[in-house]
Coordinates of C-alpha atoms in Angstrom, one line a residue:
M1 CA 16.8 -9.7 54.5
S2 CA 20.3 -10.2 53.0
R3 CA 21.7 -11.7 49.9
V4 CA 24.6 -14.1 50.5
L5 CA 26.8 -15.7 47.8
L6 CA 27.4 -19.3 48.7
D7 CA 31.1 -19.4 48.1
G8 CA 30.3 -18.4 44.5
R9 CA 29.8 -22.0 43.5
L10 CA 27.9 -25.2 44.3
A11 CA 28.9 -28.7 43.4
G12 CA 29.5 -28.9 39.6
G13 CA 30.6 -25.3 39.5
R14 CA 27.1 -23.8 39.4
T15 CA 26.5 -20.4 40.9
A16 CA 23.7 -20.0 43.5
W17 CA 22.4 -17.4 46.0
R18 CA 20.8 -17.8 49.4
V19 CA 17.8 -15.5 50.0
A20 CA 15.9 -15.7 53.2
G21 CA 17.5 -19.1 53.9
Q22 CA 16.7 -20.6 50.5
V23 CA 19.1 -21.5 47.7
H24 CA 18.2 -19.9 44.4
H25 CA 19.8 -21.1 41.1
P26 CA 20.2 -18.5 38.3
W27 CA 18.5 -20.6 35.6
D28 CA 15.2 -22.3 35.3
Y29 CA 16.2 -26.0 35.1
W30 CA 12.7 -27.2 34.5
L31 CA 12.5 -25.0 31.4
I32 CA 16.0 -25.9 30.2
G33 CA 15.4 -29.6 30.9
S34 CA 12.1 -29.7 29.0
V35 CA 13.6 -28.0 25.9
L36 CA 16.7 -30.2 25.9
A37 CA 14.4 -33.3 26.1
L38 CA 12.3 -32.1 23.2
T39 CA 15.4 -31.3 21.1
A40 CA 17.0 -34.6 21.9
L41 CA 13.8 -36.4 20.9
G42 CA 13.7 -34.3 17.7
L43 CA 17.2 -35.2 16.7
V44 CA 16.5 -39.0 17.1
M45 CA 13.0 -38.8 15.4
V46 CA 14.1 -36.6 12.5
H47 CA 16.7 -39.2 11.6
S48 CA 14.3 -42.1 12.1
A49 CA 11.6 -40.4 9.9
S50 CA 14.0 -39.3 7.2
V51 CA 16.2 -42.3 6.6
D52 CA 14.2 -43.7 3.7
Y53 CA 13.6 -40.3 2.0
A54 CA 17.3 -39.3 2.5
T55 CA 18.6 -42.6 1.1
R56 CA 16.3 -42.3 -2.0
S57 CA 16.9 -38.6 -2.6
F58 CA 20.5 -38.1 -1.6
G59 CA 22.0 -41.6 -1.4
H60 CA 23.0 -41.1 2.3
S61 CA 20.7 -42.1 5.1
G62 CA 22.2 -39.5 7.5
H63 CA 21.6 -36.5 5.2
F64 CA 18.9 -34.9 7.3
L65 CA 20.5 -35.9 10.6
I66 CA 23.7 -34.1 9.8
R67 CA 21.8 -31.0 8.6
H68 CA 19.5 -31.1 11.7
A69 CA 22.5 -31.4 14.0
S70 CA 24.1 -28.3 12.3
Y71 CA 20.8 -26.4 12.8
L72 CA 20.9 -27.4 16.5
L73 CA 24.4 -26.1 16.7
A74 CA 23.3 -22.8 15.2
A75 CA 20.4 -22.7 17.6
L76 CA 22.7 -23.2 20.5
V77 CA 25.0 -20.4 19.4
T78 CA 22.0 -18.1 19.0
A79 CA 20.8 -19.0 22.5
L80 CA 24.2 -18.3 24.0
I81 CA 24.3 -14.9 22.3
V82 CA 20.7 -14.0 23.3
V83 CA 21.2 -15.0 26.9
R84 CA 24.0 -12.5 27.3
T85 CA 21.7 -9.6 26.4
R86 CA 19.4 -7.5 28.6
V87 CA 15.6 -7.1 28.5
Q88 CA 15.8 -3.4 27.9
W89 CA 17.7 -4.0 24.7
W90 CA 14.9 -6.0 23.3
E91 CA 12.3 -3.4 24.4
A92 CA 14.3 -0.7 22.6
A93 CA 14.8 -2.9 19.5
G94 CA 11.1 -4.0 19.1
R95 CA 10.3 -1.5 16.3
Y96 CA 13.4 -2.4 14.4
L97 CA 12.8 -6.1 14.7
L98 CA 9.3 -5.6 13.4
L99 CA 10.6 -3.7 10.4
V100 CA 13.2 -6.3 9.7
G101 CA 10.6 -9.0 9.8
I102 CA 8.3 -7.1 7.4
G103 CA 11.2 -6.3 5.1
L104 CA 12.1 -10.0 4.9
L105 CA 8.5 -10.9 4.1
V106 CA 8.5 -8.4 1.3
L107 CA 11.9 -9.6 0.0
V108 CA 10.7 -13.2 -0.2
L109 CA 7.9 -12.1 -2.6
V110 CA 10.4 -10.5 -5.0
P111 CA 10.7 -12.7 -8.2
G112 CA 14.0 -14.4 -8.4
I113 CA 14.8 -14.0 -4.7
G114 CA 12.2 -16.0 -2.9
V115 CA 12.5 -19.8 -3.1
H116 CA 9.4 -21.6 -4.4
V117 CA 8.7 -25.0 -2.9
N118 CA 5.5 -27.1 -3.2
G119 CA 3.3 -24.2 -4.3
S120 CA 4.6 -21.7 -1.7
T121 CA 7.2 -19.0 -1.7
R122 CA 8.3 -18.9 2.0
W123 CA 12.1 -19.0 1.9
L124 CA 15.2 -17.0 1.2
R125 CA 18.4 -18.7 0.1
L126 CA 21.5 -17.6 1.9
G127 CA 24.4 -19.7 0.4
V128 CA 23.8 -23.4 1.4
V129 CA 21.0 -22.7 3.8
T130 CA 17.5 -21.3 3.4
V131 CA 15.8 -18.9 5.9
Q132 CA 12.1 -18.8 6.5
P133 CA 11.2 -15.1 7.2
S134 CA 7.8 -15.9 8.8
E135 CA 9.7 -17.6 11.7
I136 CA 11.6 -14.4 12.3
M137 CA 8.4 -12.4 11.9
K138 CA 6.8 -14.3 14.7
L139 CA 9.5 -13.4 17.2
G140 CA 9.6 -9.8 15.9
A141 CA 5.8 -9.4 16.3
V142 CA 5.9 -10.7 19.9
V143 CA 8.8 -8.4 20.9
Y144 CA 7.1 -5.4 19.3
V145 CA 3.6 -6.1 20.7
A146 CA 5.1 -6.6 24.2
G147 CA 6.7 -3.1 24.0
Y148 CA 3.6 -1.6 22.6
L149 CA 1.5 -2.9 25.5
V150 CA 3.8 -1.3 28.0
R151 CA 4.1 2.0 26.2
K152 CA 0.4 2.3 25.6
H153 CA -0.6 0.8 28.9
E154 CA -2.8 3.7 29.9
A155 CA -4.5 3.7 26.4
L156 CA -5.5 0.1 26.4
G157 CA -9.0 1.0 27.5
R158 CA -9.5 3.0 24.3
F159 CA -10.2 1.0 21.2
I160 CA -8.5 3.2 18.6
Q161 CA -5.3 4.1 20.5
G162 CA -5.1 0.9 22.4
I163 CA -6.1 -1.9 20.0
L164 CA -6.7 -0.7 16.5
M165 CA -3.1 0.2 15.9
I166 CA -2.0 -3.3 16.8
G167 CA -4.7 -4.7 14.5
M168 CA -3.3 -2.6 11.6
V169 CA 0.2 -4.0 12.2
V170 CA -1.1 -7.6 12.3
A171 CA -3.2 -6.9 9.2
L172 CA -0.1 -5.8 7.3
I173 CA 1.8 -8.9 8.4
G174 CA -1.2 -11.0 7.4
V175 CA -1.4 -9.5 3.9
L176 CA 2.3 -10.3 3.3
L177 CA 2.0 -13.9 4.8
L178 CA -1.0 -14.6 2.6
Q179 CA 0.9 -13.8 -0.5
Q180 CA 3.3 -16.7 0.2
P181 CA 0.8 -18.2 1.2
D182 CA 1.4 -19.1 4.9
L183 CA -1.9 -19.0 6.7
G184 CA -0.5 -21.2 9.5
S185 CA 2.0 -18.6 10.6
L186 CA -0.7 -15.9 10.5
V187 CA -2.9 -18.0 12.7
V188 CA -0.1 -18.4 15.3
I189 CA 0.7 -14.7 15.3
C190 CA -3.0 -13.7 15.6
L191 CA -3.7 -16.1 18.5
T192 CA -0.5 -15.0 20.3
V193 CA -1.3 -11.3 19.9
L194 CA -4.9 -11.7 20.8
T195 CA -4.0 -13.5 24.0
M196 CA -1.3 -11.0 24.9
L197 CA -4.0 -8.2 24.6
F198 CA -6.3 -10.2 26.8
L199 CA -3.6 -10.8 29.5
A200 CA -2.7 -7.1 29.3
G201 CA -6.2 -6.2 30.4
V202 CA -7.9 -4.7 27.4
R203 CA -11.7 -4.2 27.7
F204 CA -13.6 -7.4 27.2
W205 CA -16.0 -6.0 24.5
H206 CA -13.0 -4.6 22.7
F207 CA -11.4 -8.0 22.8
M208 CA -14.5 -9.7 21.5
I209 CA -14.7 -7.3 18.6
V210 CA -11.2 -8.1 17.6
V211 CA -11.8 -11.9 18.1
G212 CA -15.0 -11.7 16.0
A213 CA -13.2 -9.7 13.2
G214 CA -10.3 -12.1 13.2
A215 CA -12.6 -15.2 13.1
G216 CA -14.7 -13.6 10.3
G217 CA -11.6 -12.8 8.4
M218 CA -10.3 -16.4 8.6
V219 CA -13.7 -17.8 7.4
L220 CA -13.7 -15.3 4.5
L221 CA -10.1 -16.2 3.5
T222 CA -11.1 -19.9 3.5
L223 CA -14.2 -19.4 1.5
V224 CA -12.6 -17.3 -1.3
S225 CA -9.6 -19.8 -1.7
P226 CA -10.4 -23.2 -3.3
Y227 CA -7.1 -24.5 -1.9
R228 CA -7.9 -23.6 1.7
L229 CA -11.5 -24.7 1.3
S230 CA -10.3 -28.1 0.1
R231 CA -8.1 -28.4 3.2
V232 CA -11.1 -27.7 5.4
T233 CA -13.3 -30.2 3.6
S234 CA -10.5 -32.9 3.6
F235 CA -10.1 -32.2 7.4
L236 CA -13.8 -32.7 8.0
D237 CA -13.9 -36.0 6.1
P238 CA -10.4 -37.1 4.9
W239 CA -11.7 -40.5 3.9
A240 CA -14.0 -39.0 1.3
D241 CA -10.9 -38.5 -0.9
P242 CA -8.1 -40.6 0.7
F243 CA -5.8 -40.6 -2.3
D244 CA -5.9 -36.9 -3.0
T245 CA -6.9 -34.0 -0.7
G246 CA -7.3 -36.3 2.3
F247 CA -4.1 -38.4 1.6
Q248 CA -1.8 -36.7 4.1
L249 CA -4.2 -36.7 7.0
V250 CA -5.3 -40.3 6.3
Q251 CA -1.7 -41.5 6.4
A252 CA -1.1 -39.5 9.7
L253 CA -4.2 -41.1 11.3
I254 CA -3.0 -44.5 10.2
A255 CA 0.3 -43.8 11.9
F256 CA -1.5 -42.9 15.1
G257 CA -3.6 -46.0 14.9
R258 CA -0.6 -48.3 14.4
G259 CA 1.2 -46.8 17.4
E260 CA -1.4 -47.9 19.9
W261 CA -0.2 -47.5 23.5
F262 CA 3.6 -48.0 23.3
G263 CA 4.3 -47.8 19.6
V264 CA 5.8 -50.2 17.1
G265 CA 9.4 -49.4 18.2
L266 CA 12.0 -46.8 17.3
G267 CA 12.8 -47.0 13.6
A268 CA 10.0 -49.4 12.8
S269 CA 7.5 -47.0 11.3
V270 CA 5.9 -48.1 8.1
Q271 CA 4.2 -44.8 7.3
K272 CA 7.5 -42.9 6.9
L273 CA 8.3 -45.2 4.0
S274 CA 6.9 -42.9 1.2
Y275 CA 3.4 -43.1 2.6
L276 CA 3.3 -40.0 4.9
P277 CA 4.4 -36.7 3.2
A278 CA 6.6 -34.3 5.3
A279 CA 7.3 -37.1 7.8
H280 CA 10.4 -35.4 9.2
T281 CA 8.9 -31.8 9.2
D282 CA 5.2 -30.9 9.6
F283 CA 4.0 -34.5 10.3
L284 CA 6.9 -35.7 12.5
M285 CA 4.4 -36.1 15.4
A286 CA 2.6 -38.8 13.5
V287 CA 5.8 -40.8 13.2
I288 CA 6.4 -40.3 17.0
A289 CA 2.9 -41.6 17.6
E290 CA 3.6 -44.7 15.4
E291 CA 7.0 -45.5 16.9
L292 CA 6.5 -44.4 20.5
G293 CA 2.8 -44.8 20.8
L294 CA 0.3 -42.8 23.0
V295 CA 2.9 -42.7 25.8
G296 CA 5.3 -40.9 23.5
V297 CA 2.6 -38.4 22.4
L298 CA 1.6 -37.7 25.9
A299 CA 5.3 -37.2 26.9
V300 CA 5.7 -34.6 24.1
I301 CA 2.5 -32.8 25.2
A302 CA 3.6 -32.8 28.8
L303 CA 7.0 -31.3 27.9
F304 CA 5.3 -28.5 26.0
G305 CA 3.0 -28.0 28.9
V306 CA 6.0 -27.5 31.2
V307 CA 7.5 -25.0 28.8
M308 CA 4.3 -22.9 28.8
V309 CA 3.8 -23.1 32.5
R310 CA 7.4 -22.1 33.2
A311 CA 7.0 -19.2 30.7
F312 CA 3.9 -18.0 32.6
L313 CA 5.6 -18.3 36.0
I314 CA 8.5 -16.3 34.6
A315 CA 6.0 -13.7 33.5
R316 CA 4.4 -13.6 36.9
A317 CA 7.8 -13.2 38.6
A318 CA 8.7 -10.4 36.2
E319 CA 5.5 -8.5 36.9
A320 CA 6.0 -8.9 40.7
A321 CA 9.5 -7.5 40.3
G322 CA 8.2 -4.5 38.4
L323 CA 9.6 -5.7 35.1
L324 CA 6.4 -5.1 33.1
Y325 CA 7.9 -5.4 29.7
G326 CA 9.6 -8.7 30.7
A327 CA 6.2 -10.0 31.9
R328 CA 4.4 -9.1 28.6
L329 CA 7.3 -10.6 26.6
A330 CA 7.4 -13.8 28.6
H331 CA 3.6 -14.2 28.1
G332 CA 4.1 -13.7 24.3
L333 CA 7.0 -16.1 24.0
G334 CA 5.3 -18.9 26.0
L335 CA 2.1 -18.4 23.9
L336 CA 4.1 -18.4 20.7
L337 CA 5.8 -21.7 21.4
G338 CA 2.7 -23.2 23.0
Y339 CA 0.2 -22.3 20.2
Q340 CA 2.5 -23.5 17.5
G341 CA 3.1 -26.8 19.3
M342 CA -0.6 -27.3 20.0
I343 CA -1.6 -26.5 16.4
N344 CA 1.0 -28.9 15.0
I345 CA -0.1 -31.7 17.3
G346 CA -3.7 -31.0 16.6
V347 CA -3.1 -31.1 12.8
N348 CA -1.3 -34.4 13.1
M349 CA -4.2 -35.9 15.2
G350 CA -6.8 -34.7 12.7
L351 CA -8.2 -32.2 15.2
L352 CA -7.3 -29.1 13.1
P353 CA -7.0 -28.5 9.3
T354 CA -3.5 -28.8 7.8
K355 CA -1.5 -25.6 8.5
G356 CA 2.1 -26.3 7.4
L357 CA 3.6 -25.6 10.8
T358 CA 6.6 -27.3 12.3
L359 CA 6.7 -28.7 15.9
P360 CA 9.0 -26.3 17.8
F361 CA 12.3 -27.9 19.0
V362 CA 11.4 -31.2 17.4
S363 CA 10.7 -30.9 13.6
Y364 CA 13.4 -30.5 11.0
G365 CA 13.8 -26.9 10.1
G366 CA 16.7 -24.5 10.8
S367 CA 14.7 -21.2 11.1
S368 CA 12.2 -22.7 13.5
L369 CA 15.0 -24.2 15.7
V370 CA 17.0 -21.0 15.8
V371 CA 14.0 -18.8 16.6
S372 CA 12.7 -21.2 19.2
A373 CA 16.1 -21.3 20.9
A374 CA 16.2 -17.5 20.9
A375 CA 12.7 -17.4 22.5
V376 CA 13.8 -19.8 25.3
A377 CA 17.0 -17.8 25.9
L378 CA 14.9 -14.6 26.1
L379 CA 12.8 -16.3 28.8
L380 CA 15.9 -17.1 30.7
V381 CA 17.1 -13.5 30.4
I382 CA 13.7 -12.2 31.8
E383 CA 13.9 -14.7 34.7
R384 CA 17.5 -13.7 35.5
E385 CA 16.7 -9.9 35.5
S386 CA 13.5 -10.5 37.6
R387 CA 15.5 -12.4 40.2
G388 CA 18.2 -9.7 40.1
R389 CA 15.6 -7.0 40.9
V390 CA 14.2 -9.1 43.8
W391 CA 17.7 -9.8 45.2
G392 CA 18.6 -6.1 44.7
R393 CA 15.7 -5.1 47.0
A394 CA 16.6 -7.9 49.5

């Protein structure tokens, strides 16, 4: 089998290779196209959902549109930088990224440094922008755990050496996140790490012990916190207190109901007019449902499905090419984006208790956009190197 460069270029200036008579492009256009569609939808919907709030609060209807566009530019620059790196760099940097994430989580808790908003201290102010360390921590945790699973591959069958150490790291992250408090980010990290362990081939009964301990811990954290308990009770019956604890969910459900099949039309949402809190951030999906209807909601879910499927296909290709770390990392990145997207949509639909998580690529929020862009760029790096190994053996 031979590798042939097709004159270096195809129509439009794209590079391609022919292997075994087939043309192979260097990028996953399904993944890129899905992410671009989500970000384009997000840009439009953030503006639509924030017009009223921006006008009342800042006197300019495009306030959040301009800021969101600047965040998208920062995300693009980040992706262009990450896509020029190599997989082994991330494998070597995993420990340091974990330490940076933990350090930022500690820093945000220091009085006078962390920014306190709506009862939570989750942000650091850097000049005119704020950074959410928990978003960086999610990526750092995935990069580190992927490396750990490769380094300790032979020890995964032993509970202490294989799993307990990862559990201790996640527990430390959890303690810091709960001080903010940010249970939503902790849930995303726990689900992602647990699934990475399962896919890496840990023993089933070891896996079930960890799942049981994690579930028990979540129940205990809910029971000992009146605030979290009120979120669960309002989730179970939001109409019992529709003007207080159940207010946000009730307004989101009304938005879904008004949207019906095809929505009330772009820009025609009523719920975004001071009824639905966090309409352009955590509950943007409810505005999408109201303005674009069930069809719009299904389109968003389908796009996230494509992102997850492509991530898992990239992981499978990496493993077949002998790039084990790339496979573990691709699994983690796909799970991270998929779990956060599913949880956000589930919260908006009243299927899960309120978590305070953004919808990746879509919701307003600079830290989330930049980290999500970095995750996608990393998937492209893994795919590129996996194909390079296959072509190198051709």
